[in-house]
PDB file of C-alpha atoms and ligand atoms in Angstrom:
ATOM      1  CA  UNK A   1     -49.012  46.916 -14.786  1.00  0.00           C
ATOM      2  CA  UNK A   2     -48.027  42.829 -14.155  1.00  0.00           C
ATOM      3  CA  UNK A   3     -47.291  41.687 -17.598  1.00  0.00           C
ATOM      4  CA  UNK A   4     -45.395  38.527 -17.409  1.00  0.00           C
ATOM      5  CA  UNK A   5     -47.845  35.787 -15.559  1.00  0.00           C
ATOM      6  CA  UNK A   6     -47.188  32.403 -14.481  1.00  0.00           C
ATOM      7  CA  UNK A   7     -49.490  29.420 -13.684  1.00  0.00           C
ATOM      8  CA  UNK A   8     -48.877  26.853 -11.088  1.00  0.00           C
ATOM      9  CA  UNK A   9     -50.436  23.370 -11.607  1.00  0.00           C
ATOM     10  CA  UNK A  10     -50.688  19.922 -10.003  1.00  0.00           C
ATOM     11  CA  UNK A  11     -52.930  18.029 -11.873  1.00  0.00           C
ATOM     12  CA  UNK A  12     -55.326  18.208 -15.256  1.00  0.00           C
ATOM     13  CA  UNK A  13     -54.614  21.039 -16.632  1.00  0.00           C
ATOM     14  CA  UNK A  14     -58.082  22.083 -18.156  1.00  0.00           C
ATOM     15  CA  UNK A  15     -57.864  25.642 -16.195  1.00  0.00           C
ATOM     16  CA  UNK A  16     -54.648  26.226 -17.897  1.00  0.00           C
ATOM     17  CA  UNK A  17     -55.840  24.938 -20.692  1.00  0.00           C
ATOM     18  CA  UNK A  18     -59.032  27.515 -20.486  1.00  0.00           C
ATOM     19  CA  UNK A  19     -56.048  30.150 -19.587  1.00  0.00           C
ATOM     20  CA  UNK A  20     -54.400  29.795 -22.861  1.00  0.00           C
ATOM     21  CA  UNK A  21     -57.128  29.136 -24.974  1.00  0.00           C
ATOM     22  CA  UNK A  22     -58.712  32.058 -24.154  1.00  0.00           C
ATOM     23  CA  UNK A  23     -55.662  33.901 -25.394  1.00  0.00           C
ATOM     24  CA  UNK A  24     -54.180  35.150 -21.875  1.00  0.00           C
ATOM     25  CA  UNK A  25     -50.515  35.385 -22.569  1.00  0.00           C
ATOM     26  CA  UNK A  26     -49.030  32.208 -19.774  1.00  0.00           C
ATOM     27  CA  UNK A  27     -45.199  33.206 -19.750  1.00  0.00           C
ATOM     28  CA  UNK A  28     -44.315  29.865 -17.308  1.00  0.00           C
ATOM     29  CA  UNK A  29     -45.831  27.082 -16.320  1.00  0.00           C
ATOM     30  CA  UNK A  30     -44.536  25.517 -12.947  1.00  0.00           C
ATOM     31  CA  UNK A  31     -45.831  22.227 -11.807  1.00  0.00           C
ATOM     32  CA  UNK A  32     -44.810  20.590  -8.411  1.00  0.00           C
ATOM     33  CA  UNK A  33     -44.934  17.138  -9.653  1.00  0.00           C
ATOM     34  CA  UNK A  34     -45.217  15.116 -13.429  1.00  0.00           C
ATOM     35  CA  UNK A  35     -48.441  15.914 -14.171  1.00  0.00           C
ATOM     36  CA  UNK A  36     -50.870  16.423 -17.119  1.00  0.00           C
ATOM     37  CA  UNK A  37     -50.586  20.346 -16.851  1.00  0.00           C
ATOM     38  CA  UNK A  38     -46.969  20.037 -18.138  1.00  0.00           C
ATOM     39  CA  UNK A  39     -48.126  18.352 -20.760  1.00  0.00           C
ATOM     40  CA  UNK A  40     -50.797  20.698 -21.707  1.00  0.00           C
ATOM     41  CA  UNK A  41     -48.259  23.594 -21.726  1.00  0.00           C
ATOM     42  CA  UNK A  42     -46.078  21.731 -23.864  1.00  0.00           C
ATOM     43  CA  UNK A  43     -48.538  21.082 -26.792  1.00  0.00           C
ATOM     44  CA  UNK A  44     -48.833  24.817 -26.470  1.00  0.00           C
ATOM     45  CA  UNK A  45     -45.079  25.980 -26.476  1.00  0.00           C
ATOM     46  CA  UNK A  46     -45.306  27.291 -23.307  1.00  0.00           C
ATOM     47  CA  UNK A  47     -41.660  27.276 -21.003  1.00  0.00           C
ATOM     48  CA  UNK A  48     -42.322  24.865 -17.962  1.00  0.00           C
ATOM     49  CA  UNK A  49     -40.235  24.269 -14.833  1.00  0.00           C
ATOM     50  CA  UNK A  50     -41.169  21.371 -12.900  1.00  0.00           C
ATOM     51  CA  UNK A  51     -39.849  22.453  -9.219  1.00  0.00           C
ATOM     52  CA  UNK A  52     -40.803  18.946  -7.498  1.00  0.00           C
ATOM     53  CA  UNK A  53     -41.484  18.279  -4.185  1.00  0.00           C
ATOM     54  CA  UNK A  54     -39.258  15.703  -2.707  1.00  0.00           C
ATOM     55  CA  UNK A  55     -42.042  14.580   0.157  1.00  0.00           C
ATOM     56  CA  UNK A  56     -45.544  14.913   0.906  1.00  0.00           C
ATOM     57  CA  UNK A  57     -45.104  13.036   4.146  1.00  0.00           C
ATOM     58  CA  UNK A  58     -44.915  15.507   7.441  1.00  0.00           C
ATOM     59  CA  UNK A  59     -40.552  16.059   6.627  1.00  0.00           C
ATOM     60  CA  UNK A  60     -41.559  18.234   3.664  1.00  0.00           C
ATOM     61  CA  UNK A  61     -39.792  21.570   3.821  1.00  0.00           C
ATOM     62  CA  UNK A  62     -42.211  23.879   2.736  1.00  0.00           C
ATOM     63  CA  UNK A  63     -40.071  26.769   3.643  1.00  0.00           C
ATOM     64  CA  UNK A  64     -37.120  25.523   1.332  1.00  0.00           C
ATOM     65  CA  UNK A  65     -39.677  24.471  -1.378  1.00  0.00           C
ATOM     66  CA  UNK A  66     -41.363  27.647  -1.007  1.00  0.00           C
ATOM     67  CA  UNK A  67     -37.645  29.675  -1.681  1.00  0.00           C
ATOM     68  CA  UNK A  68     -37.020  27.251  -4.803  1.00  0.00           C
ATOM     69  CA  UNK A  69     -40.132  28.107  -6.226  1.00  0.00           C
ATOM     70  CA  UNK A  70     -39.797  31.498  -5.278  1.00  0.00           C
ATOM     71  CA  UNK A  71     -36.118  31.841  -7.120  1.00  0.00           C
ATOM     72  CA  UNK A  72     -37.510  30.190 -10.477  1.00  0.00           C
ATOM     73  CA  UNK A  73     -40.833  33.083 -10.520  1.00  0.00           C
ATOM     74  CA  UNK A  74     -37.891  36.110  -9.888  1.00  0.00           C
ATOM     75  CA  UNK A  75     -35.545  34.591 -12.363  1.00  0.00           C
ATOM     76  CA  UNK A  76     -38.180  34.947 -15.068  1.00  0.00           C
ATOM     77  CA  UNK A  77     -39.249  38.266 -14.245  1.00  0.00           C
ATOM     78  CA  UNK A  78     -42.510  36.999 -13.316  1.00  0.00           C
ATOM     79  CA  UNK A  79     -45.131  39.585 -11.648  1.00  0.00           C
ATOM     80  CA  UNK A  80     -48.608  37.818 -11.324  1.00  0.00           C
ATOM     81  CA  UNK A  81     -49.028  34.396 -10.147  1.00  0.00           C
ATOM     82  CA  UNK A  82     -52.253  32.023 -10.749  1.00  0.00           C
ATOM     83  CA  UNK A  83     -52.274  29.209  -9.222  1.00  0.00           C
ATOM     84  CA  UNK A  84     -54.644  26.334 -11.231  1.00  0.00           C
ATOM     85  CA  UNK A  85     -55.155  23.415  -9.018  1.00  0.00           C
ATOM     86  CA  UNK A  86     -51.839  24.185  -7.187  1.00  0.00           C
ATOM     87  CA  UNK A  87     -51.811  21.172  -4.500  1.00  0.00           C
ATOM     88  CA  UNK A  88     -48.841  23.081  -2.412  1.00  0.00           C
ATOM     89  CA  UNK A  89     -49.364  24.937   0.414  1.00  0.00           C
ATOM     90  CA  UNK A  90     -46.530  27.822   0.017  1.00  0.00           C
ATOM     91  CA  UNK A  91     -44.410  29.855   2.560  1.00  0.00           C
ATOM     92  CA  UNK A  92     -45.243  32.823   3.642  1.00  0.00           C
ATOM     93  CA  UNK A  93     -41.917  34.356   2.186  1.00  0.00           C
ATOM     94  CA  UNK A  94     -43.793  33.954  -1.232  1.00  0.00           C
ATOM     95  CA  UNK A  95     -46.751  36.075   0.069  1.00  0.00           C
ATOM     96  CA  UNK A  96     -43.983  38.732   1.374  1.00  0.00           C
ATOM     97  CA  UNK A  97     -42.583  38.467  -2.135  1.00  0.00           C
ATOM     98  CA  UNK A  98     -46.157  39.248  -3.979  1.00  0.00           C
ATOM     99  CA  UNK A  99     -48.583  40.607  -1.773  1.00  0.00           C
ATOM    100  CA  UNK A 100     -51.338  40.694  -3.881  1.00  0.00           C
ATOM    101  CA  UNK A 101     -50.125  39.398  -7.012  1.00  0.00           C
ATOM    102  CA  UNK A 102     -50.990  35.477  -6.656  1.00  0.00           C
ATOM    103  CA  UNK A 103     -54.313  34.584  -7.298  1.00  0.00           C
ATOM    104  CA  UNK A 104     -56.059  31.280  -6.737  1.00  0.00           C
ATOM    105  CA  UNK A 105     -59.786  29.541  -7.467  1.00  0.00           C
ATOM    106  CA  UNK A 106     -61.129  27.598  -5.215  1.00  0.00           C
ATOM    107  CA  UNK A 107     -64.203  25.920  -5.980  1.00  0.00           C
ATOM    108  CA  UNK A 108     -66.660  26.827  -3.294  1.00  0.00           C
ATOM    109  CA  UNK A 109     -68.393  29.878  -2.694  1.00  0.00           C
ATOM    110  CA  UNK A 110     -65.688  31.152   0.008  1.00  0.00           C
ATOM    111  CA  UNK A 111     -65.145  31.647   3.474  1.00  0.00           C
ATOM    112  CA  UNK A 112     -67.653  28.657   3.001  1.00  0.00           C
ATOM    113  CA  UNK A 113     -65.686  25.429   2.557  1.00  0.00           C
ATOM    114  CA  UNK A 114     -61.734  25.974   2.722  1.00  0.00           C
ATOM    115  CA  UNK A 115     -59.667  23.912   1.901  1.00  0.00           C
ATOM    116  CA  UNK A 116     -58.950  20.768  -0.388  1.00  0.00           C
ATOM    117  CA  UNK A 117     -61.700  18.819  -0.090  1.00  0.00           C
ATOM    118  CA  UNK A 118     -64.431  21.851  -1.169  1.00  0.00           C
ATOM    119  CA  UNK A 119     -66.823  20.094  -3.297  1.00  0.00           C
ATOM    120  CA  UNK A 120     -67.011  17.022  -1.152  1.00  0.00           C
ATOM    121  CA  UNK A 121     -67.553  19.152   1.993  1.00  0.00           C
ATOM    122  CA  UNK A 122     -70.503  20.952   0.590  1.00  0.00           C
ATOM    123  CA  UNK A 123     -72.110  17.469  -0.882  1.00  0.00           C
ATOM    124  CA  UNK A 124     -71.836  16.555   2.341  1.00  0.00           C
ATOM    125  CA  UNK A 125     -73.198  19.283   3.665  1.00  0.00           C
ATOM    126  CA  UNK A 126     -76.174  18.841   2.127  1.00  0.00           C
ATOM    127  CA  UNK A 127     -76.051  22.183   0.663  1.00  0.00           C
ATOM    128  CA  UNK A 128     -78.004  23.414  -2.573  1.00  0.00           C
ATOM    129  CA  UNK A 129     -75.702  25.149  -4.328  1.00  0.00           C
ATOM    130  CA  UNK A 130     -71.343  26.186  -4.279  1.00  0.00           C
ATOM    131  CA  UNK A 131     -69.630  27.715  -6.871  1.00  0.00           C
ATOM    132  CA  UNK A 132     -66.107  29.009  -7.423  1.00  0.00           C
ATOM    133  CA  UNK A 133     -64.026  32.029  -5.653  1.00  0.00           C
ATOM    134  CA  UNK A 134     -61.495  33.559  -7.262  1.00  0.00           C
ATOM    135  CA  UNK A 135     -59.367  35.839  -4.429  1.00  0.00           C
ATOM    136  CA  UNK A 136     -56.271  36.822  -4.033  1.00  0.00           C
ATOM    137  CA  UNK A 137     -53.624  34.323  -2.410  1.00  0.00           C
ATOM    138  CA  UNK A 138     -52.520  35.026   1.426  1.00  0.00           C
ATOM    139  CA  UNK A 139     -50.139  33.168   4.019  1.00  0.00           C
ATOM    140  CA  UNK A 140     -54.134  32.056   5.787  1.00  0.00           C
ATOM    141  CA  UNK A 141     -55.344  29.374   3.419  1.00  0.00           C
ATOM    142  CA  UNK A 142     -58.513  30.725   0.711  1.00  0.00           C
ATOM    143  CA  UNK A 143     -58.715  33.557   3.349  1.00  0.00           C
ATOM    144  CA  UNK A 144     -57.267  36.422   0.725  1.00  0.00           C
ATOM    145  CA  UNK A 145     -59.404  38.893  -0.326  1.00  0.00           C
ATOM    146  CA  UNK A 146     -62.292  37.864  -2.969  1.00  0.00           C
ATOM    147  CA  UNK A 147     -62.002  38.951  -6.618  1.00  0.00           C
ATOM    148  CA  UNK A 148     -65.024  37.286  -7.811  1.00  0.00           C
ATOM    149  CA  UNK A 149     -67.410  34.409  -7.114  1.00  0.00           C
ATOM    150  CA  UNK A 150     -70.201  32.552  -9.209  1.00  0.00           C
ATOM    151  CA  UNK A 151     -73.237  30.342  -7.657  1.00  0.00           C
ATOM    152  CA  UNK A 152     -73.114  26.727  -8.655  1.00  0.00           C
ATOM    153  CA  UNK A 153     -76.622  24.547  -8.394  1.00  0.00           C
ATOM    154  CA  UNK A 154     -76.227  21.141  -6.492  1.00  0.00           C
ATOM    155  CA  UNK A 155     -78.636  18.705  -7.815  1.00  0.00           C
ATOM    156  CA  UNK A 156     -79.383  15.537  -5.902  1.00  0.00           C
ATOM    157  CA  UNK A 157     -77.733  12.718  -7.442  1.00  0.00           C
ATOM    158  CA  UNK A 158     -74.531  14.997  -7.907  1.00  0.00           C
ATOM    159  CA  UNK A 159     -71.354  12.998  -7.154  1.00  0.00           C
ATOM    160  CA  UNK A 160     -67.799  14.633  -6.614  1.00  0.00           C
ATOM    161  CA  UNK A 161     -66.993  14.622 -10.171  1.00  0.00           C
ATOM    162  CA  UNK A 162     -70.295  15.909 -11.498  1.00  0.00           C
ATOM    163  CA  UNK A 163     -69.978  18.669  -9.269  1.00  0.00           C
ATOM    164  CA  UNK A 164     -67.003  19.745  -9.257  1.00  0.00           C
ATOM    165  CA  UNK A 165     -66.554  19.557 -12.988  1.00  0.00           C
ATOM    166  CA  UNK A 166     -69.788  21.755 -13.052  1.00  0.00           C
ATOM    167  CA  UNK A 167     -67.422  24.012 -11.325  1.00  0.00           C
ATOM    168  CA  UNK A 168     -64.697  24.080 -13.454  1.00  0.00           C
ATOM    169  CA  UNK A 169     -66.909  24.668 -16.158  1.00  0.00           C
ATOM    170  CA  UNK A 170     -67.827  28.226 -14.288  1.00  0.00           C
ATOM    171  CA  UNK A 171     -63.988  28.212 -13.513  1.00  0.00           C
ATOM    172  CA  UNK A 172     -63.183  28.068 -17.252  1.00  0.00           C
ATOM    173  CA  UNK A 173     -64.912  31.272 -18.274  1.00  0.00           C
ATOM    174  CA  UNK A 174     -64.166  33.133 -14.728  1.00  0.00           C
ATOM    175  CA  UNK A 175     -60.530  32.617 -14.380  1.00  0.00           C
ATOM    176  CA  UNK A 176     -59.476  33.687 -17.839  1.00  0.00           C
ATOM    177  CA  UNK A 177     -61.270  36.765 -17.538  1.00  0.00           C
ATOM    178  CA  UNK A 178     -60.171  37.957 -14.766  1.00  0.00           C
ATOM    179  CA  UNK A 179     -56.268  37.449 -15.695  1.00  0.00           C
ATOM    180  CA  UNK A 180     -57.045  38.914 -18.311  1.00  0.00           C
ATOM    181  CA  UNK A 181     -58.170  42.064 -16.746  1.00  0.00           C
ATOM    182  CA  UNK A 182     -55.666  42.150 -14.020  1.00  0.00           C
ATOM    183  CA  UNK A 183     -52.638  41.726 -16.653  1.00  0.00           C
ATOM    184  CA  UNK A 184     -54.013  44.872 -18.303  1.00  0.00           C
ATOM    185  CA  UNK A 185     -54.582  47.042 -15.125  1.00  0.00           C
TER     186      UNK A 185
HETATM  187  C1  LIG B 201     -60.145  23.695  -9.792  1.00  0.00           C
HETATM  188  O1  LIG B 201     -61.449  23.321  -9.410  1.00  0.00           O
HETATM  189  C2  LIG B 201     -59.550  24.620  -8.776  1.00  0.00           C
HETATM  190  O2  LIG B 201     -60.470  25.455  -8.145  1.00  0.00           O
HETATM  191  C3  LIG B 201     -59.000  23.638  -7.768  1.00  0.00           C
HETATM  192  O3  LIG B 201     -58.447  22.614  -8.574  1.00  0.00           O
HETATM  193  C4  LIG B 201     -59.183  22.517  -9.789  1.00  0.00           C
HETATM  194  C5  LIG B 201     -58.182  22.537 -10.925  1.00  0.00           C
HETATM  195  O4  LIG B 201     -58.610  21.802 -12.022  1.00  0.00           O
HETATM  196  N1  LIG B 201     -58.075  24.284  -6.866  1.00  0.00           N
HETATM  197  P1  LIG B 201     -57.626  21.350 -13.210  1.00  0.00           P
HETATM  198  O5  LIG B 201     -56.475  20.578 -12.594  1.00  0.00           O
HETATM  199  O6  LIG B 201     -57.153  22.605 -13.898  1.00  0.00           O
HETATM  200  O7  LIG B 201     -58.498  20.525 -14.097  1.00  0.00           O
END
């Protein structure tokens, strides 16, 4: 049974925030860059490791970042993974490492809009609703097999940020629930 989890972050925070708030015990917070989510683990007491990345230009060493990151998870005993607005594509020796213990969200309704730029893609898409898929990480990006998903409404003078905050407000409830019941399996 994984008992000791770690969330990966890049930006805001609000997910972990959600996380912690909703009492799901966060044993490490790793960020790749400075970001807000440190900041939010912080105020909470939460240990952080920032584990930055030196480039996001086409010389980044994602194979060497991957193993860094990789090290820090093992050296805190760390056996489930969520990753919260994680901007880094890992490794596959990660994947090899935890099979099917790193979860992501992703906010679309999945296989239906990979990668980074979901909400914009279905905006411009024209489509009437998204939502948020949470799945378990693979190597093939938000490919892994799906844990859960909840239906979003689009509504015609949605921008980016109205939408995809509508998301994260689904994201909120769904993601700390579902840590929840995988740290007690
Ligand atoms: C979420 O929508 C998540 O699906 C995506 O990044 C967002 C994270 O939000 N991968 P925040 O940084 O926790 O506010």
């Amino acid at each position: 049974m994984p008992n000791k989890l770690a969330v990966l972050v890049s930006g805001t925070g609000s997910l972990l925030e959600a996380i912690s708030d909703a009492g799901v015990p966060v044993s490490l917070v790793v960020a790749d860059r400075p970001c807000r989510g440190l900041d939010v683990a912080a105020a909470r007491g939460l240990p952080t490791e920032l584990v930055c990345r030196r480039s996001f230009e086409t010389d980044f060493d994602r194979a060497a970042y991957t193993r860094d990151l990789l090290a820090i998870l093992q050296a805190h005993k760390i056996d489930l993974v969520a990753m919260a607005g994680f901007m880094t594509i890992l490794d596959e020796v990660i994947f090899t490492a935890y099979p099917r213990e790193i979860i992501n969200t992703h906010p679309s309704l999945l296989p239906a809009f990979r990668g980074s730029h979901a909400v914009r893609d279905a905006l411009a898409d024209n489509a009437s609703e998204t939502g948020c898929t949470i799945h378990i990480a693979t190597a093939q990006l938000d490919a892994g097999p799906i844990i859960k998903q909840e239906r979003v409404p689009i509504y015609p003078d949605d921008t980016e940020d109205t939408l995809h905050e509508r998301i994260k407000t689904m994201e909120r409830v769904l993601y700390p629930a579902v840590l929840k019941k995988l740290l007690k399996s």
